[in-house]
Coordinates of N, CA and C in Angstrom, one line a residue:
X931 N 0.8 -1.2 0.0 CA 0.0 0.0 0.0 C 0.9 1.2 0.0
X932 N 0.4 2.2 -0.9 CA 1.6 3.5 -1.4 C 1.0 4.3 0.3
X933 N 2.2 4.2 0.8 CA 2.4 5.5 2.2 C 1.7 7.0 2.2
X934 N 1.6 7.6 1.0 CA 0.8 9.0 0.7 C -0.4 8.5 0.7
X935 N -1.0 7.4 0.1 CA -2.8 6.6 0.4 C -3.2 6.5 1.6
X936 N -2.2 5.8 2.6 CA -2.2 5.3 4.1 C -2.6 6.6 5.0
X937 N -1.6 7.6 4.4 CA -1.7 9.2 5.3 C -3.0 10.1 4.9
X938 N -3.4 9.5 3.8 CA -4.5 10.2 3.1 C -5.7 10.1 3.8
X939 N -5.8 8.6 3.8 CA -6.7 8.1 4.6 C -6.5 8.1 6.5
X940 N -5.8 8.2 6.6 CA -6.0 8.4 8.2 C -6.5 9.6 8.7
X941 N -5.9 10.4 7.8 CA -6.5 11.9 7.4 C -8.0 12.2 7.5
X942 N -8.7 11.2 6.8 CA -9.9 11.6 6.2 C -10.7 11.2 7.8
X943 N -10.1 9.9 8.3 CA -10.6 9.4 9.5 C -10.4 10.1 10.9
X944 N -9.5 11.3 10.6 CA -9.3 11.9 11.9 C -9.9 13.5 12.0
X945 N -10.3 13.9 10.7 CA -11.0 15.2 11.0 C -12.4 15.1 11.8
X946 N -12.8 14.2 11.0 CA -14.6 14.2 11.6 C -14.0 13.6 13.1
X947 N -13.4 13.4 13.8 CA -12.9 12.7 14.7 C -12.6 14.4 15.8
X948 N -11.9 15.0 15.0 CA -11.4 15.9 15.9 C -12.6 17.1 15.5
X949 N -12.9 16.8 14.7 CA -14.3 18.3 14.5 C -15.7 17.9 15.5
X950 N -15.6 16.9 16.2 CA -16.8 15.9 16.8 C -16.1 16.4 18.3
X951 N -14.7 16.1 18.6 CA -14.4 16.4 19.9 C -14.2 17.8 19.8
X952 N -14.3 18.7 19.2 CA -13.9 20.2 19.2 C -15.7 20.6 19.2
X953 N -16.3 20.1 18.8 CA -18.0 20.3 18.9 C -18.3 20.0 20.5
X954 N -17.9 18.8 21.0 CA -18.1 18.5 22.5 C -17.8 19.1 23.2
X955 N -16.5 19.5 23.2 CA -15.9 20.4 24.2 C -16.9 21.8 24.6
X956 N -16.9 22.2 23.1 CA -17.5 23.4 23.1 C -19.1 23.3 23.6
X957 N -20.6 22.3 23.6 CA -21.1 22.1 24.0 C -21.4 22.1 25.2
X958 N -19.9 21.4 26.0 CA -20.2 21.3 27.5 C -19.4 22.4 27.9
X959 N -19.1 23.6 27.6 CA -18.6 24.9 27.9 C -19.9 25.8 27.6
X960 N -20.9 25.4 26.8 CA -22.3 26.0 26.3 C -23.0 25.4 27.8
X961 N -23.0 24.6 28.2 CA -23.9 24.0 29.2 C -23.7 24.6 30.6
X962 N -21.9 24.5 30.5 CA -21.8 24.9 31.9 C -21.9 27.1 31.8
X963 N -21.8 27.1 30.8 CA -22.6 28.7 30.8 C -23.8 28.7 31.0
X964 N -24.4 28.0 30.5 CA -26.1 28.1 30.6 C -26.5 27.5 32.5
X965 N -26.2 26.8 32.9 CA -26.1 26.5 34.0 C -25.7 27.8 35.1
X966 N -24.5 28.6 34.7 CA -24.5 29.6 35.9 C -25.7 30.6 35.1
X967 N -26.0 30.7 34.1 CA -27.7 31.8 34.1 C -28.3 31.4 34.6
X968 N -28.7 29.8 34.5 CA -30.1 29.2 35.5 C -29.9 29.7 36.1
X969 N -28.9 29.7 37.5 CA -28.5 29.6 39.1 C -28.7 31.0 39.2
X970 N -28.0 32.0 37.9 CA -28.0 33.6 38.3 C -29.6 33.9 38.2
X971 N -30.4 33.3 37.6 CA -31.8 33.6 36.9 C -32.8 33.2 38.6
X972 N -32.1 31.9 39.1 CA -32.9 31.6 40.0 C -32.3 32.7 41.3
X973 N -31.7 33.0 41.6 CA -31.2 34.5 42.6 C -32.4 35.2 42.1
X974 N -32.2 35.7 40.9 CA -33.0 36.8 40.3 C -34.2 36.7 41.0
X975 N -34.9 35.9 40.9 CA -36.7 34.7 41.3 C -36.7 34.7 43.2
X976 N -35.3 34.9 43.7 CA -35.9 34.9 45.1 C -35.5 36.5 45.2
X977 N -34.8 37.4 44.5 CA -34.6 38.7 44.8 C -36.3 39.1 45.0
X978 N -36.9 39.1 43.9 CA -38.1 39.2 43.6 C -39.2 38.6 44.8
X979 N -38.9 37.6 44.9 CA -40.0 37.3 45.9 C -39.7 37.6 47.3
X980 N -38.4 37.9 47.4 CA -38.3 38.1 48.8 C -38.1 39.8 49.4
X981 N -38.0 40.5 48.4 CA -37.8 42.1 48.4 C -38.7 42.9 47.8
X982 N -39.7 42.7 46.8 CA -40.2 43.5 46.3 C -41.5 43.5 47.0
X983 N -42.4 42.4 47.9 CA -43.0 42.3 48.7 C -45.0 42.2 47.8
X984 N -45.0 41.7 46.4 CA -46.3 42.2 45.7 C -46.4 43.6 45.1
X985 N -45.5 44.8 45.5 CA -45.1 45.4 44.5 C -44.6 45.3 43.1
X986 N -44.0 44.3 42.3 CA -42.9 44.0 41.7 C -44.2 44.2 40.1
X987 N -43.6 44.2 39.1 CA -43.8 44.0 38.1 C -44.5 42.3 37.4
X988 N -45.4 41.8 37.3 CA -45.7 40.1 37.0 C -45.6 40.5 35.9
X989 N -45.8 41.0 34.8 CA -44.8 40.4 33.3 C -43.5 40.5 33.4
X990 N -43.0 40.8 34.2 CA -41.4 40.8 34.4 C -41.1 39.7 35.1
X991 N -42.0 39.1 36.0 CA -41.5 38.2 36.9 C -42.2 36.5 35.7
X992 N -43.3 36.6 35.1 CA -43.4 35.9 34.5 C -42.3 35.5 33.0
X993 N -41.7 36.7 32.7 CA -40.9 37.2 31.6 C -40.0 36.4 32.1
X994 N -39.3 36.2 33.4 CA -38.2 35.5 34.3 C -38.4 34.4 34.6
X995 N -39.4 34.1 34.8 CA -39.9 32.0 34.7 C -39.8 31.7 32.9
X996 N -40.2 32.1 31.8 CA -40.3 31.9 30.9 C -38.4 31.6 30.3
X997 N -37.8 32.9 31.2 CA -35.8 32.9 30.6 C -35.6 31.7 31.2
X998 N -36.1 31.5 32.3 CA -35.5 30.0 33.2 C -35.9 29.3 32.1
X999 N -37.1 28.6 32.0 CA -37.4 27.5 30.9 C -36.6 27.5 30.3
X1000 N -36.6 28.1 29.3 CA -35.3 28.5 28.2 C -34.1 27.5 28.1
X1001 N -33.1 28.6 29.6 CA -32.3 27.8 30.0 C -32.3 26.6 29.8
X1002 N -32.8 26.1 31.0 CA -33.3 24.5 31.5 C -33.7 23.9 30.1
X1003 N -34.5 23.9 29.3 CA -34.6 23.4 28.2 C -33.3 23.2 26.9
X1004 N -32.3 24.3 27.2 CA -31.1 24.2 26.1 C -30.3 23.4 26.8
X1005 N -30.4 23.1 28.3 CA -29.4 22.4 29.1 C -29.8 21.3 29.0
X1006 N -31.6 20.7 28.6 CA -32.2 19.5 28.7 C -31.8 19.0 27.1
X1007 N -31.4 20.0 26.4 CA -31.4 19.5 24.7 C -29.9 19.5 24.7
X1008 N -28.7 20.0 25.3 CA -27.2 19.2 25.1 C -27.2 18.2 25.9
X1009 N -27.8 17.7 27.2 CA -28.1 16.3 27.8 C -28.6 15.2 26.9
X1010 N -29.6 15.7 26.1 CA -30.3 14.6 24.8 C -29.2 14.2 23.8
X1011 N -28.4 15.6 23.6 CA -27.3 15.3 22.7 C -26.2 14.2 22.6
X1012 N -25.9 14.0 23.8 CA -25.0 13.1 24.3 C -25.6 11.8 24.5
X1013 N -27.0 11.6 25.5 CA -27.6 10.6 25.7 C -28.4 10.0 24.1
X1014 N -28.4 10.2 23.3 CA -28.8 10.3 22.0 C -27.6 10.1 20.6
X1015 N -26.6 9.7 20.7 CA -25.5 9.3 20.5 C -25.1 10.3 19.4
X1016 N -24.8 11.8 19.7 CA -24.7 13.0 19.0 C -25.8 13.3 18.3
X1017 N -27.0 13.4 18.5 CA -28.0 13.9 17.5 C -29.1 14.9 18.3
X1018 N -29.7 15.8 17.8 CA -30.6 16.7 18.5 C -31.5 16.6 18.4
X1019 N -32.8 15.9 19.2 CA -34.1 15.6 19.0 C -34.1 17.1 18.6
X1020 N -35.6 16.6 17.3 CA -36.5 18.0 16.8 C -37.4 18.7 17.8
X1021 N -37.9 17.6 18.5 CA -39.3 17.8 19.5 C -38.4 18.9 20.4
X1022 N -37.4 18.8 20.7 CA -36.6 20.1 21.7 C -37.0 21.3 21.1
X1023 N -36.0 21.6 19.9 CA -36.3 22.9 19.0 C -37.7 23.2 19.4
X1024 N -38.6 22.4 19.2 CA -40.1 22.6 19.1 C -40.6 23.3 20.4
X1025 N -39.7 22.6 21.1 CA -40.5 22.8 22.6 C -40.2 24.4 22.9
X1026 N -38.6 24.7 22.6 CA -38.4 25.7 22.9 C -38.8 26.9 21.7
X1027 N -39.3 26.6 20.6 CA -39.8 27.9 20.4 C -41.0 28.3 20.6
X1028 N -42.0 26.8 21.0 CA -43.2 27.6 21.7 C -43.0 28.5 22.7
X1029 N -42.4 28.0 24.0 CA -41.6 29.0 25.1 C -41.3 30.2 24.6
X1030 N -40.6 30.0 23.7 CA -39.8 31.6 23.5 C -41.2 32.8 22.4
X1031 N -42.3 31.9 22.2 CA -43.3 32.5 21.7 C -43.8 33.1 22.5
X1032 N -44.1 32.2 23.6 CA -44.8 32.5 24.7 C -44.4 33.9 25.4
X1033 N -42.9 33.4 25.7 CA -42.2 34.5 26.2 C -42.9 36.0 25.6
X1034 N -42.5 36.2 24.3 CA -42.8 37.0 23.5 C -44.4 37.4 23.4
X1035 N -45.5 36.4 23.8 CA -46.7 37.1 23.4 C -46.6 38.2 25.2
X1036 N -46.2 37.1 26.2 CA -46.5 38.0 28.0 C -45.7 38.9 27.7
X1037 N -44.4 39.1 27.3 CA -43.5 40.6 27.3 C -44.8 41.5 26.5
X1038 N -44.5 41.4 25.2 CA -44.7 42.5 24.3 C -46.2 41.9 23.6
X1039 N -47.1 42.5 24.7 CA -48.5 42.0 24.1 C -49.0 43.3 23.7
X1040 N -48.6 44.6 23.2 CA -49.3 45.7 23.1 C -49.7 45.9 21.7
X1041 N -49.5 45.5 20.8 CA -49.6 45.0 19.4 C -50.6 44.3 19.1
X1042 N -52.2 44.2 18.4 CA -52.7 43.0 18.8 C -52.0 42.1 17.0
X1043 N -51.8 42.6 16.4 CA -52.0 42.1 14.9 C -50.3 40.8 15.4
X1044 N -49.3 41.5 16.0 CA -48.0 40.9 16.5 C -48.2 39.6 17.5
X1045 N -49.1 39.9 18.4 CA -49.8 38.8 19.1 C -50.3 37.3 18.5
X1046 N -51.5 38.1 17.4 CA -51.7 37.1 16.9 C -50.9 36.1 16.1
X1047 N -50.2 37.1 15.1 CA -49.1 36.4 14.4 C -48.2 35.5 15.4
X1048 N -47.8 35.6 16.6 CA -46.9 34.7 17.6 C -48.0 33.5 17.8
X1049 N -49.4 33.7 17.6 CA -50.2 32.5 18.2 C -50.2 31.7 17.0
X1050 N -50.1 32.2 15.7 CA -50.3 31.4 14.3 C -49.0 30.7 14.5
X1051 N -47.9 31.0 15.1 CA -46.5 30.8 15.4 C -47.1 29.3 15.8
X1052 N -47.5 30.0 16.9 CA -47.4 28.7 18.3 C -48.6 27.3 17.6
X1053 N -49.6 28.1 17.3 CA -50.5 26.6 16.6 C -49.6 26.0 15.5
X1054 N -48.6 26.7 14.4 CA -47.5 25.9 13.6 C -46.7 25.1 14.6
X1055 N -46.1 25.7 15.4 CA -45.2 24.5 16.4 C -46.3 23.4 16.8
X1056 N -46.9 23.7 17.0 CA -47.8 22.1 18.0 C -48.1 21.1 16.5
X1057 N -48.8 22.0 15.7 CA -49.0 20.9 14.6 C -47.6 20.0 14.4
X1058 N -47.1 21.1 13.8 CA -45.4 20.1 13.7 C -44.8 19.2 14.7
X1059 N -45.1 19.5 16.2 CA -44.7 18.4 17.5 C -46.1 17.1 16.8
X1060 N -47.4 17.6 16.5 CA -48.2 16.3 16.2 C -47.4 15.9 15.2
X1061 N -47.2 16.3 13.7 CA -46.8 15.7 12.9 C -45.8 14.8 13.1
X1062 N -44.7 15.3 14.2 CA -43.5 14.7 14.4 C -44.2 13.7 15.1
X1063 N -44.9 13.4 15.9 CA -45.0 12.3 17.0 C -46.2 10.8 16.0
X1064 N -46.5 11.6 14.9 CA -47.3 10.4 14.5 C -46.7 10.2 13.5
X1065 N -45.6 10.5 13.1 CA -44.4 10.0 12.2 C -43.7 9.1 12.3
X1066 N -43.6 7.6 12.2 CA -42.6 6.6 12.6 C -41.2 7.1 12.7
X1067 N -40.5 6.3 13.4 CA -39.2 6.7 13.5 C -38.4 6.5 12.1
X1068 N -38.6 5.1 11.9 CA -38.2 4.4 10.9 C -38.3 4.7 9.3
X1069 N -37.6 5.1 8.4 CA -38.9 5.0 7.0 C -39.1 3.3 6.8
X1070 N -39.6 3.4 6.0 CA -40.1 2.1 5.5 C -39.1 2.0 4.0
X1071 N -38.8 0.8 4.3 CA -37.5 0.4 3.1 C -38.5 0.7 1.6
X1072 N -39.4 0.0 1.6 CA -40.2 0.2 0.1 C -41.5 0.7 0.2
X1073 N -41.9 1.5 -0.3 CA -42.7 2.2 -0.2 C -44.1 1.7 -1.4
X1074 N -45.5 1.3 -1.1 CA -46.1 0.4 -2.5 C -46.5 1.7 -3.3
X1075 N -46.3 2.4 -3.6 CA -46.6 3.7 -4.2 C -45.2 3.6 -5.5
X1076 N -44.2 2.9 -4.9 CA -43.0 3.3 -5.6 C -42.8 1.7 -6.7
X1077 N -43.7 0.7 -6.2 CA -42.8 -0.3 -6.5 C -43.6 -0.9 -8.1
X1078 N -42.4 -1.0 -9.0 CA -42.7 -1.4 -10.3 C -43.6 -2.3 -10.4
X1079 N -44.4 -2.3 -11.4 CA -45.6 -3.0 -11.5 C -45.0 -3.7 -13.0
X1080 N -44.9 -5.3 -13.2 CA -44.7 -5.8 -13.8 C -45.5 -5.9 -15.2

């Protein structure tokens, strides 16, 4: 075997190798960021409850449960990543852009035409989590739609 083929090929087998551990690394430096917001997010949540006394602002404080989810949910979808043998369930994406709709209709509800548009948002995401969920995992190897008729 010619020695420039052998190096060729080790080559080929070590990028996706080192582009996969350079993605991990960086993932779980994404997690443990996201992790000190939770913790800074959850301070935030007893500042609020324990100082402002019922004065405080509730779209701000609901605006503040809504960033937590968030979090917790991007921290729950690099956990899937790993337990899932590098791959990113859809249903996550899904989950978190209802949230971040939601987010968006409690902040900035003074708009109604903006509003609605976020709810056509949110009934597209759910259809799509149905579609996804009554979707087999699997495809089917032959399809009878496809197969030659003699």
């Amino acid at each position: 075997m010619d020695p420039k083929n052998s190096t060729y090929l080790q080559l080929i087998k070590a990028v996706p190798k080192s582009l996969q551990l350079f993605l991990n690394v960086c993932l779980v430096l994404l997690a443990l960021i996201l992790s000190f917001l939770l913790f800074k997010e959850l301070i935030e949540f007893l500042k609020i409850l324990i100082f402002n006394k019922g004065d405080g602002d509730y779209k701000l404080f609901l605006a503040n449960i809504l960033i937590f989810f968030l979090y917790f949910e991007f921290i729950t979808m690099i956990i899937k990543y790993f337990k899932e043998d590098y791959h990113f369930p859809l249903r996550y994406f899904i989950y978190i852009g209802i949230t971040a709709m939601i987010r968006l209709i409690i902040v900035e509800h003074d708009h109604p035409i903006n509003t609605l548009i976020y709810s056509l948002i949110i009934l597209i995401l759910i259809i799509s989590y149905f579609i996804i969920n009554i979707t087999p995992l699997e495809r089917p190897v032959r399809s009878s739609l496809f197969v030659k008729k003699e």
